[in-house]
Amino acid sequence: MARAADEASTAPPDAVVFLGTSLTAGYGLEDPDRRFSTLIRGRIERAGLPFVVVNAGVSGDTSAGGLARLEWVLQTPVRVLVLELGANDGLRGLSVEALKNNLDAVVRTTRERYPDAEVIVIGMEAPTNLGPEYTASFRRVFREVAIENGARLVPFLLDGVAGLPQLNQADGIHPNAEGHMIAADNVWSVLHPLLLNLQLLNLQTDDSTGER
């Protein structure tokens, strides 16, 4: 968490902020540079896009926990918020209604501070042993939050990873380095075109103001 705090306090404007759980934090990886958010930072740098990445992932965080520390996270000027919260709510069988309210509040508060901020909601899945009604309601929350807030959606962060032993650590929950690469692909497919559009918008704004 200290590393995330340092990054959040020093990042310049045009930051892509990943607010999330142990999945964002890269729990269990020997090399944190192999977590999906850091892999995406490398892709942004190689593409020459004018954005920095801030990792604000905290292991064990629930949607309520993410909302509680949002004020600290928003010390960084947010251009894109990648919202990866909810996995621990599902693991604990917490209220789906509360999850939705918390995610809505995160998006609303972020845009109150940074009206031009774009948001990507990352969907998660609840364990099947919680029953079909809960898992279906849980899955719907992320799409509803995205639609109602005009945000983009990654339907499931661990699509192509979940349930495959070769792509997960021994706990069967957290992806290994290879799993993080696939998670990065899942996010990049939504984030990359958004960043290209924002870059174009920035260039057009510079041209209209005569800046070079």
CSV table of C-alpha atoms in Angstrom, one decimal, residues 13-197:
chain,number,residue,atom,x,y,z
A,13,PRO,CA,-1.9,14.9,-14.6
A,14,ASP,CA,-3.4,12.6,-17.3
A,15,ALA,CA,-3.2,9.6,-15.0
A,16,VAL,CA,-4.8,6.2,-15.5
A,17,VAL,CA,-5.7,5.2,-12.0
A,18,PHE,CA,-6.4,1.5,-11.2
A,19,LEU,CA,-8.5,1.4,-8.1
A,20,GLY,CA,-8.8,-2.2,-7.0
A,21,THR,CA,-8.2,-5.3,-5.0
A,22,SER,CA,-5.4,-7.8,-4.7
A,23,LEU,CA,-5.9,-8.5,-8.4
A,24,THR,CA,-4.8,-4.9,-9.2
A,25,ALA,CA,-2.1,-5.1,-6.5
A,26,GLY,CA,-0.6,-8.2,-8.0
A,27,TYR,CA,-0.9,-10.4,-4.9
A,28,GLY,CA,1.4,-13.4,-4.8
A,29,LEU,CA,3.5,-12.4,-7.8
A,30,GLU,CA,7.3,-12.6,-7.2
A,31,ASP,CA,7.7,-9.7,-9.6
A,32,PRO,CA,5.1,-7.0,-9.2
A,33,ASP,CA,6.0,-5.7,-12.7
A,34,ARG,CA,4.1,-8.7,-14.1
A,35,ARG,CA,0.7,-7.6,-12.6
A,36,PHE,CA,-1.8,-6.6,-15.3
A,37,SER,CA,-1.8,-2.8,-14.5
A,38,THR,CA,2.0,-2.6,-14.8
A,39,LEU,CA,1.9,-4.6,-18.0
A,40,ILE,CA,-0.6,-2.0,-19.3
A,41,ARG,CA,1.8,0.8,-18.2
A,42,GLY,CA,4.4,-0.8,-20.5
A,43,ARG,CA,2.0,-0.9,-23.4
A,44,ILE,CA,1.1,2.7,-22.9
A,45,GLU,CA,4.8,3.7,-22.9
A,46,ARG,CA,5.6,1.6,-26.0
A,47,ALA,CA,2.7,3.2,-27.8
A,48,GLY,CA,4.0,6.6,-26.9
A,49,LEU,CA,0.7,7.6,-25.3
A,50,PRO,CA,0.9,10.6,-22.9
A,51,PHE,CA,-0.5,8.9,-19.8
A,52,VAL,CA,0.9,7.6,-16.6
A,53,VAL,CA,-0.4,4.6,-14.6
A,54,VAL,CA,-1.1,4.7,-10.9
A,55,ASN,CA,-1.7,1.5,-9.1
A,56,ALA,CA,-4.1,1.9,-6.2
A,57,GLY,CA,-4.7,-1.8,-5.5
A,58,VAL,CA,-5.1,-3.0,-1.9
A,59,SER,CA,-5.3,-6.7,-1.2
A,60,GLY,CA,-8.6,-7.7,0.5
A,61,ASP,CA,-10.4,-4.5,-0.3
A,62,THR,CA,-14.1,-4.5,-0.7
A,63,SER,CA,-16.2,-2.0,-2.6
A,64,ALA,CA,-16.8,-0.2,0.7
A,65,GLY,CA,-13.1,-0.2,1.4
A,66,GLY,CA,-12.4,1.3,-2.0
A,67,LEU,CA,-15.0,4.0,-1.4
A,68,ALA,CA,-13.6,4.8,2.0
A,69,ARG,CA,-10.1,5.5,0.7
A,70,LEU,CA,-11.2,7.2,-2.5
A,71,GLU,CA,-10.5,10.7,-1.2
A,72,TRP,CA,-6.9,9.7,-0.8
A,73,VAL,CA,-6.8,8.2,-4.3
A,74,LEU,CA,-8.3,11.4,-5.8
A,75,GLN,CA,-5.3,13.4,-4.8
A,76,THR,CA,-4.1,12.2,-8.2
A,77,PRO,CA,-5.7,14.1,-11.1
A,78,VAL,CA,-7.7,11.3,-12.7
A,79,ARG,CA,-8.1,11.2,-16.4
A,80,VAL,CA,-9.2,7.5,-16.6
A,81,LEU,CA,-10.4,5.5,-13.6
A,82,VAL,CA,-10.2,1.8,-14.0
A,83,LEU,CA,-12.5,0.5,-11.3
A,84,GLU,CA,-11.7,-3.1,-10.2
A,85,LEU,CA,-13.7,-3.5,-7.0
A,86,GLY,CA,-16.2,-6.2,-6.1
A,87,ALA,CA,-14.3,-9.5,-6.1
A,88,ASN,CA,-14.0,-9.6,-2.3
A,89,ASP,CA,-17.7,-8.6,-2.0
A,90,GLY,CA,-18.5,-11.7,-4.0
A,91,LEU,CA,-16.2,-14.0,-2.1
A,92,ARG,CA,-17.8,-12.9,1.1
A,93,GLY,CA,-21.4,-13.0,-0.2
A,94,LEU,CA,-21.9,-9.4,0.7
A,95,SER,CA,-25.0,-7.4,-0.4
A,96,VAL,CA,-25.3,-6.9,-4.1
A,97,GLU,CA,-27.3,-3.7,-3.5
A,98,ALA,CA,-24.5,-2.3,-1.3
A,99,LEU,CA,-22.0,-3.2,-4.0
A,100,LYS,CA,-23.9,-1.3,-6.6
A,101,ASN,CA,-24.3,1.7,-4.3
A,102,ASN,CA,-20.6,1.7,-3.5
A,103,LEU,CA,-19.5,1.5,-7.1
A,104,ASP,CA,-22.0,4.2,-8.1
A,105,ALA,CA,-20.6,6.4,-5.3
A,106,VAL,CA,-17.0,5.9,-6.5
A,107,VAL,CA,-17.9,6.9,-10.1
A,108,ARG,CA,-20.0,9.9,-8.9
A,109,THR,CA,-17.4,11.2,-6.5
A,110,THR,CA,-14.6,10.9,-9.0
A,111,ARG,CA,-16.5,12.9,-11.6
A,112,GLU,CA,-17.5,15.5,-9.1
A,113,ARG,CA,-13.8,16.1,-8.5
A,114,TYR,CA,-12.7,15.6,-12.2
A,115,PRO,CA,-15.7,16.2,-14.5
A,116,ASP,CA,-13.8,15.0,-17.6
A,117,ALA,CA,-12.7,11.7,-16.1
A,118,GLU,CA,-13.5,8.6,-18.1
A,119,VAL,CA,-14.3,5.4,-16.2
A,120,ILE,CA,-13.8,1.8,-17.1
A,121,VAL,CA,-15.8,-0.7,-14.9
A,122,ILE,CA,-14.2,-4.1,-14.6
A,123,GLY,CA,-16.7,-6.9,-14.1
A,124,MET,CA,-16.2,-9.8,-11.8
A,125,GLU,CA,-18.0,-13.1,-11.1
A,126,ALA,CA,-19.2,-14.4,-7.7
A,127,PRO,CA,-18.5,-18.0,-6.6
A,128,THR,CA,-21.1,-20.4,-8.0
A,129,ASN,CA,-21.7,-21.9,-4.5
A,130,LEU,CA,-23.5,-18.8,-3.5
A,131,GLY,CA,-26.4,-19.8,-5.8
A,132,PRO,CA,-27.6,-18.8,-9.2
A,133,GLU,CA,-29.7,-15.9,-8.0
A,134,TYR,CA,-26.8,-14.2,-6.2
A,135,THR,CA,-24.3,-14.9,-9.0
A,136,ALA,CA,-26.7,-13.5,-11.7
A,137,SER,CA,-27.4,-10.4,-9.6
A,138,PHE,CA,-23.8,-9.9,-8.9
A,139,ARG,CA,-22.8,-10.1,-12.6
A,140,ARG,CA,-25.5,-7.6,-13.6
A,141,VAL,CA,-24.2,-4.9,-11.2
A,142,PHE,CA,-21.1,-4.1,-13.2
A,143,ARG,CA,-23.0,-3.7,-16.5
A,144,GLU,CA,-25.7,-1.6,-14.7
A,145,VAL,CA,-23.1,0.7,-13.2
A,146,ALA,CA,-21.4,1.1,-16.5
A,147,ILE,CA,-24.6,1.9,-18.4
A,148,GLU,CA,-26.1,4.2,-15.8
A,149,ASN,CA,-22.9,6.2,-15.5
A,150,GLY,CA,-21.9,6.3,-19.1
A,151,ALA,CA,-18.8,4.3,-18.4
A,152,ARG,CA,-17.0,1.6,-20.4
A,153,LEU,CA,-17.2,-2.1,-19.3
A,154,VAL,CA,-14.7,-5.0,-19.3
A,155,PRO,CA,-17.3,-7.8,-18.7
A,156,PHE,CA,-14.9,-10.0,-16.7
A,157,LEU,CA,-11.3,-9.3,-15.8
A,158,LEU,CA,-10.4,-13.0,-15.6
A,159,ASP,CA,-12.1,-14.1,-18.8
A,160,GLY,CA,-9.9,-16.9,-20.1
A,161,VAL,CA,-8.1,-17.2,-16.8
A,162,ALA,CA,-10.6,-18.2,-14.1
A,163,GLY,CA,-10.8,-21.9,-13.4
A,164,LEU,CA,-7.6,-22.8,-15.3
A,165,PRO,CA,-5.0,-24.2,-12.9
A,166,GLN,CA,-2.1,-23.4,-15.2
A,167,LEU,CA,-3.0,-19.7,-15.2
A,168,ASN,CA,-3.6,-19.3,-11.5
A,169,GLN,CA,-1.6,-19.5,-8.3
A,170,ALA,CA,-2.0,-22.4,-5.9
A,171,ASP,CA,-5.0,-20.8,-4.2
A,172,GLY,CA,-7.0,-21.0,-7.4
A,173,ILE,CA,-8.1,-17.4,-7.1
A,174,HIS,CA,-5.2,-15.2,-7.9
A,175,PRO,CA,-3.7,-15.3,-11.4
A,176,ASN,CA,-0.1,-16.1,-11.9
A,177,ALA,CA,2.1,-14.1,-14.3
A,178,GLU,CA,0.7,-15.8,-17.4
A,179,GLY,CA,-2.8,-15.1,-16.1
A,180,HIS,CA,-2.1,-11.5,-15.6
A,181,MET,CA,-1.0,-11.2,-19.2
A,182,ILE,CA,-4.4,-12.4,-20.3
A,183,ALA,CA,-6.1,-10.0,-17.8
A,184,ALA,CA,-4.0,-7.2,-19.3
A,185,ASP,CA,-5.3,-8.2,-22.8
A,186,ASN,CA,-8.9,-8.0,-21.5
A,187,VAL,CA,-8.5,-4.5,-20.1
A,188,TRP,CA,-6.3,-3.2,-22.9
A,189,SER,CA,-9.0,-4.1,-25.5
A,190,VAL,CA,-11.2,-1.5,-23.9
A,191,LEU,CA,-8.6,0.9,-22.5
A,192,HIS,CA,-6.4,1.3,-25.6
A,193,PRO,CA,-9.1,2.8,-28.0
A,194,LEU,CA,-10.2,5.1,-25.2
A,195,LEU,CA,-6.6,6.4,-24.7
A,196,LEU,CA,-6.3,6.9,-28.4
A,197,ASN,CA,-9.5,9.0,-28.4
